[in-house]
Amino acid sequence: MPDTDTNPQESTPRDRAFYGLIWACTTLTAQADAALTRTHDLPLTWFEVMLWLHTQNEPMAASDLGAKALLSRSQVSRVIDSLQARGLVERTPSPHDARSVQITLTPAGRTAFAEANATRRAALAEVFDDLLDDEDITALQTVWNKLKRDAPC
């Protein structure tokens, strides 16, 4: 990671930790996005929506999906439109709210997600999995859990 501080005396360990998170997010996101787009014509944003759907046992409201994936209403709508056009998700009317729709992965979507997830793992193996041992992963999980505990979203 390049040193972005002009004056190292003013940089605290917390600053460097934050900059490290930014660097890791940017680097790993770009690498995963490139591999998913190249191999499956599936941008990382689409993959993330599919990931949230994959983790659910029930269909998910489009608004909840957008909140989980940190996408605006129009962004999540465009992603769902694209995934639906490829037969990877389906929309169904909400049984609880006539103005709302629920989204679920189709069987083809589950297969596409599994294939894309394998590609993501392979793309990140050299720059993430192969560099971190089990203690590192446990430490990262502890950090993420602390950061997510009081997160507003």
PDB file of C-alpha atoms in Angstrom:
ATOM      1  CA  MET A   1       0.000   0.000   0.000  1.00  0.00           C
ATOM      2  CA  PRO A   2       1.457   3.373  -0.924  1.00  0.00           C
ATOM      3  CA  ASP A   3       2.070   5.799   1.907  1.00  0.00           C
ATOM      4  CA  THR A   4      -0.519   8.517   1.398  1.00  0.00           C
ATOM      5  CA  ASP A   5       0.565  10.686   4.306  1.00  0.00           C
ATOM      6  CA  THR A   6       2.598  13.771   3.566  1.00  0.00           C
ATOM      7  CA  ASN A   7       3.735  14.005   7.173  1.00  0.00           C
ATOM      8  CA  PRO A   8       4.156  10.609   8.882  1.00  0.00           C
ATOM      9  CA  GLN A   9       4.296  12.280  12.329  1.00  0.00           C
ATOM     10  CA  GLU A  10       0.682  13.374  11.854  1.00  0.00           C
ATOM     11  CA  SER A  11      -0.491   9.894  10.876  1.00  0.00           C
ATOM     12  CA  THR A  12      -1.773   7.834  13.770  1.00  0.00           C
ATOM     13  CA  PRO A  13      -2.022   4.038  13.873  1.00  0.00           C
ATOM     14  CA  ARG A  14      -5.801   4.462  13.564  1.00  0.00           C
ATOM     15  CA  ASP A  15      -5.319   6.609  10.432  1.00  0.00           C
ATOM     16  CA  ARG A  16      -3.081   3.950   8.921  1.00  0.00           C
ATOM     17  CA  ALA A  17      -5.577   1.216   9.839  1.00  0.00           C
ATOM     18  CA  PHE A  18      -8.372   3.181   8.168  1.00  0.00           C
ATOM     19  CA  TYR A  19      -6.247   3.819   5.058  1.00  0.00           C
ATOM     20  CA  GLY A  20      -5.466   0.114   5.013  1.00  0.00           C
ATOM     21  CA  LEU A  21      -9.163  -0.745   5.009  1.00  0.00           C
ATOM     22  CA  ILE A  22      -9.737   1.659   2.115  1.00  0.00           C
ATOM     23  CA  TRP A  23      -6.808   0.163   0.198  1.00  0.00           C
ATOM     24  CA  ALA A  24      -7.959  -3.424   0.846  1.00  0.00           C
ATOM     25  CA  CYS A  25     -11.537  -2.656  -0.166  1.00  0.00           C
ATOM     26  CA  THR A  26     -10.528  -0.874  -3.351  1.00  0.00           C
ATOM     27  CA  THR A  27      -7.952  -3.473  -4.373  1.00  0.00           C
ATOM     28  CA  LEU A  28      -9.979  -6.595  -3.619  1.00  0.00           C
ATOM     29  CA  THR A  29     -13.161  -5.121  -5.087  1.00  0.00           C
ATOM     30  CA  ALA A  30     -11.411  -4.212  -8.339  1.00  0.00           C
ATOM     31  CA  GLN A  31      -9.815  -7.645  -8.620  1.00  0.00           C
ATOM     32  CA  ALA A  32     -13.076  -9.514  -7.958  1.00  0.00           C
ATOM     33  CA  ASP A  33     -15.049  -7.233 -10.292  1.00  0.00           C
ATOM     34  CA  ALA A  34     -12.572  -7.741 -13.141  1.00  0.00           C
ATOM     35  CA  ALA A  35     -12.610 -11.541 -12.773  1.00  0.00           C
ATOM     36  CA  LEU A  36     -16.409 -11.764 -12.504  1.00  0.00           C
ATOM     37  CA  THR A  37     -16.966  -9.437 -15.448  1.00  0.00           C
ATOM     38  CA  ARG A  38     -14.369 -11.160 -17.629  1.00  0.00           C
ATOM     39  CA  THR A  39     -15.485 -14.713 -16.830  1.00  0.00           C
ATOM     40  CA  HIS A  40     -19.245 -14.367 -16.356  1.00  0.00           C
ATOM     41  CA  ASP A  41     -20.145 -10.911 -17.688  1.00  0.00           C
ATOM     42  CA  LEU A  42     -21.357 -10.337 -14.126  1.00  0.00           C
ATOM     43  CA  PRO A  43     -20.283  -7.078 -12.461  1.00  0.00           C
ATOM     44  CA  LEU A  44     -19.532  -7.238  -8.754  1.00  0.00           C
ATOM     45  CA  THR A  45     -22.660  -5.201  -7.968  1.00  0.00           C
ATOM     46  CA  TRP A  46     -24.791  -7.905  -9.584  1.00  0.00           C
ATOM     47  CA  PHE A  47     -22.836 -10.587  -7.741  1.00  0.00           C
ATOM     48  CA  GLU A  48     -23.454  -8.826  -4.428  1.00  0.00           C
ATOM     49  CA  VAL A  49     -27.210  -8.710  -5.053  1.00  0.00           C
ATOM     50  CA  MET A  50     -27.111 -12.407  -5.913  1.00  0.00           C
ATOM     51  CA  LEU A  51     -25.086 -13.057  -2.742  1.00  0.00           C
ATOM     52  CA  TRP A  52     -27.756 -11.451  -0.554  1.00  0.00           C
ATOM     53  CA  LEU A  53     -30.472 -13.432  -2.335  1.00  0.00           C
ATOM     54  CA  HIS A  54     -28.443 -16.633  -2.027  1.00  0.00           C
ATOM     55  CA  THR A  55     -28.272 -16.244   1.756  1.00  0.00           C
ATOM     56  CA  GLN A  56     -32.063 -15.943   2.134  1.00  0.00           C
ATOM     57  CA  ASN A  57     -34.507 -18.793   2.527  1.00  0.00           C
ATOM     58  CA  GLU A  58     -37.398 -16.571   1.473  1.00  0.00           C
ATOM     59  CA  PRO A  59     -37.849 -14.034  -1.325  1.00  0.00           C
ATOM     60  CA  MET A  60     -36.528 -10.597  -0.420  1.00  0.00           C
ATOM     61  CA  ALA A  61     -38.201  -7.224  -0.858  1.00  0.00           C
ATOM     62  CA  ALA A  62     -36.412  -5.125  -3.453  1.00  0.00           C
ATOM     63  CA  SER A  63     -36.126  -2.253  -0.960  1.00  0.00           C
ATOM     64  CA  ASP A  64     -34.470  -4.515   1.625  1.00  0.00           C
ATOM     65  CA  LEU A  65     -32.142  -5.843  -1.021  1.00  0.00           C
ATOM     66  CA  GLY A  66     -31.085  -2.319  -1.959  1.00  0.00           C
ATOM     67  CA  ALA A  67     -30.448  -1.450   1.687  1.00  0.00           C
ATOM     68  CA  LYS A  68     -28.320  -4.569   2.226  1.00  0.00           C
ATOM     69  CA  ALA A  69     -26.278  -4.006  -0.934  1.00  0.00           C
ATOM     70  CA  LEU A  70     -26.079  -0.237  -0.271  1.00  0.00           C
ATOM     71  CA  LEU A  71     -27.725   0.546  -3.595  1.00  0.00           C
ATOM     72  CA  SER A  72     -30.196   3.320  -4.324  1.00  0.00           C
ATOM     73  CA  ARG A  73     -33.729   2.406  -5.368  1.00  0.00           C
ATOM     74  CA  SER A  74     -32.926   3.097  -9.032  1.00  0.00           C
ATOM     75  CA  GLN A  75     -29.628   1.174  -8.877  1.00  0.00           C
ATOM     76  CA  VAL A  76     -31.188  -1.930  -7.342  1.00  0.00           C
ATOM     77  CA  SER A  77     -34.016  -1.744  -9.863  1.00  0.00           C
ATOM     78  CA  ARG A  78     -31.537  -1.660 -12.773  1.00  0.00           C
ATOM     79  CA  VAL A  79     -29.534  -4.561 -11.338  1.00  0.00           C
ATOM     80  CA  ILE A  80     -32.691  -6.628 -10.817  1.00  0.00           C
ATOM     81  CA  ASP A  81     -33.856  -5.781 -14.360  1.00  0.00           C
ATOM     82  CA  SER A  82     -30.523  -6.987 -15.759  1.00  0.00           C
ATOM     83  CA  LEU A  83     -30.488 -10.154 -13.683  1.00  0.00           C
ATOM     84  CA  GLN A  84     -34.117 -10.879 -14.602  1.00  0.00           C
ATOM     85  CA  ALA A  85     -33.374 -10.384 -18.309  1.00  0.00           C
ATOM     86  CA  ARG A  86     -30.742 -13.121 -17.967  1.00  0.00           C
ATOM     87  CA  GLY A  87     -33.158 -15.423 -16.138  1.00  0.00           C
ATOM     88  CA  LEU A  88     -31.179 -15.269 -12.884  1.00  0.00           C
ATOM     89  CA  VAL A  89     -33.844 -13.717 -10.641  1.00  0.00           C
ATOM     90  CA  GLU A  90     -37.595 -13.477 -10.645  1.00  0.00           C
ATOM     91  CA  ARG A  91     -39.956 -10.879  -9.277  1.00  0.00           C
ATOM     92  CA  THR A  92     -43.153 -11.870  -7.518  1.00  0.00           C
ATOM     93  CA  PRO A  93     -45.798  -9.628  -5.964  1.00  0.00           C
ATOM     94  CA  SER A  94     -45.436  -9.249  -2.218  1.00  0.00           C
ATOM     95  CA  PRO A  95     -48.211 -11.071  -0.339  1.00  0.00           C
ATOM     96  CA  HIS A  96     -48.044  -8.333   2.323  1.00  0.00           C
ATOM     97  CA  ASP A  97     -47.853  -5.148   0.237  1.00  0.00           C
ATOM     98  CA  ALA A  98     -49.446  -4.818  -3.191  1.00  0.00           C
ATOM     99  CA  ARG A  99     -47.050  -1.966  -4.052  1.00  0.00           C
ATOM    100  CA  SER A 100     -43.970  -4.095  -3.429  1.00  0.00           C
ATOM    101  CA  VAL A 101     -42.286  -6.986  -5.166  1.00  0.00           C
ATOM    102  CA  GLN A 102     -40.117  -9.737  -3.801  1.00  0.00           C
ATOM    103  CA  ILE A 103     -36.998 -11.009  -5.503  1.00  0.00           C
ATOM    104  CA  THR A 104     -35.637 -14.524  -5.507  1.00  0.00           C
ATOM    105  CA  LEU A 105     -32.886 -16.358  -7.343  1.00  0.00           C
ATOM    106  CA  THR A 106     -34.062 -18.766  -9.999  1.00  0.00           C
ATOM    107  CA  PRO A 107     -32.465 -22.204 -10.230  1.00  0.00           C
ATOM    108  CA  ALA A 108     -30.320 -20.801 -13.067  1.00  0.00           C
ATOM    109  CA  GLY A 109     -29.428 -17.896 -10.769  1.00  0.00           C
ATOM    110  CA  ARG A 110     -28.305 -20.280  -8.027  1.00  0.00           C
ATOM    111  CA  THR A 111     -26.110 -22.123 -10.510  1.00  0.00           C
ATOM    112  CA  ALA A 112     -24.696 -18.865 -11.888  1.00  0.00           C
ATOM    113  CA  PHE A 113     -24.015 -17.628  -8.353  1.00  0.00           C
ATOM    114  CA  ALA A 114     -22.142 -20.827  -7.439  1.00  0.00           C
ATOM    115  CA  GLU A 115     -20.003 -20.568 -10.580  1.00  0.00           C
ATOM    116  CA  ALA A 116     -19.338 -16.858 -10.015  1.00  0.00           C
ATOM    117  CA  ASN A 117     -18.497 -17.451  -6.356  1.00  0.00           C
ATOM    118  CA  ALA A 118     -15.903 -20.041  -7.377  1.00  0.00           C
ATOM    119  CA  THR A 119     -14.430 -17.466  -9.774  1.00  0.00           C
ATOM    120  CA  ARG A 120     -14.367 -14.847  -6.988  1.00  0.00           C
ATOM    121  CA  ARG A 121     -12.569 -17.245  -4.664  1.00  0.00           C
ATOM    122  CA  ALA A 122     -10.009 -18.134  -7.321  1.00  0.00           C
ATOM    123  CA  ALA A 123      -9.441 -14.471  -8.203  1.00  0.00           C
ATOM    124  CA  LEU A 124      -8.808 -13.521  -4.597  1.00  0.00           C
ATOM    125  CA  ALA A 125      -6.879 -16.603  -3.504  1.00  0.00           C
ATOM    126  CA  GLU A 126      -3.428 -15.220  -4.287  1.00  0.00           C
ATOM    127  CA  VAL A 127      -4.054 -11.778  -2.803  1.00  0.00           C
ATOM    128  CA  PHE A 128      -6.214 -12.770   0.174  1.00  0.00           C
ATOM    129  CA  ASP A 129      -6.638 -16.444   1.077  1.00  0.00           C
ATOM    130  CA  ASP A 130      -3.058 -17.518   0.401  1.00  0.00           C
ATOM    131  CA  LEU A 131      -1.640 -14.605   2.419  1.00  0.00           C
ATOM    132  CA  LEU A 132      -3.796 -14.988   5.519  1.00  0.00           C
ATOM    133  CA  ASP A 133      -3.698 -17.840   7.999  1.00  0.00           C
ATOM    134  CA  ASP A 134      -6.582 -18.935  10.222  1.00  0.00           C
ATOM    135  CA  GLU A 135      -5.534 -16.523  13.003  1.00  0.00           C
ATOM    136  CA  ASP A 136      -5.593 -13.609  10.539  1.00  0.00           C
ATOM    137  CA  ILE A 137      -9.068 -14.574   9.356  1.00  0.00           C
ATOM    138  CA  THR A 138     -10.315 -14.848  12.951  1.00  0.00           C
ATOM    139  CA  ALA A 139      -8.836 -11.419  13.729  1.00  0.00           C
ATOM    140  CA  LEU A 140     -10.524  -9.904  10.669  1.00  0.00           C
ATOM    141  CA  GLN A 141     -13.854 -11.457  11.635  1.00  0.00           C
ATOM    142  CA  THR A 142     -13.504  -9.955  15.114  1.00  0.00           C
ATOM    143  CA  VAL A 143     -12.816  -6.524  13.622  1.00  0.00           C
ATOM    144  CA  TRP A 144     -15.726  -6.727  11.150  1.00  0.00           C
ATOM    145  CA  ASN A 145     -18.097  -7.860  13.901  1.00  0.00           C
ATOM    146  CA  LYS A 146     -17.098  -4.884  16.063  1.00  0.00           C
ATOM    147  CA  LEU A 147     -17.484  -2.453  13.171  1.00  0.00           C
ATOM    148  CA  LYS A 148     -20.858  -3.901  12.106  1.00  0.00           C
ATOM    149  CA  ARG A 149     -22.304  -4.114  15.624  1.00  0.00           C
ATOM    150  CA  ASP A 150     -23.287  -0.441  15.830  1.00  0.00           C
ATOM    151  CA  ALA A 151     -23.333   0.360  12.113  1.00  0.00           C
ATOM    152  CA  PRO A 152     -26.288   2.516  11.030  1.00  0.00           C
ATOM    153  CA  CYS A 153     -26.955   0.384   7.941  1.00  0.00           C
TER     154      CYS A 153
END
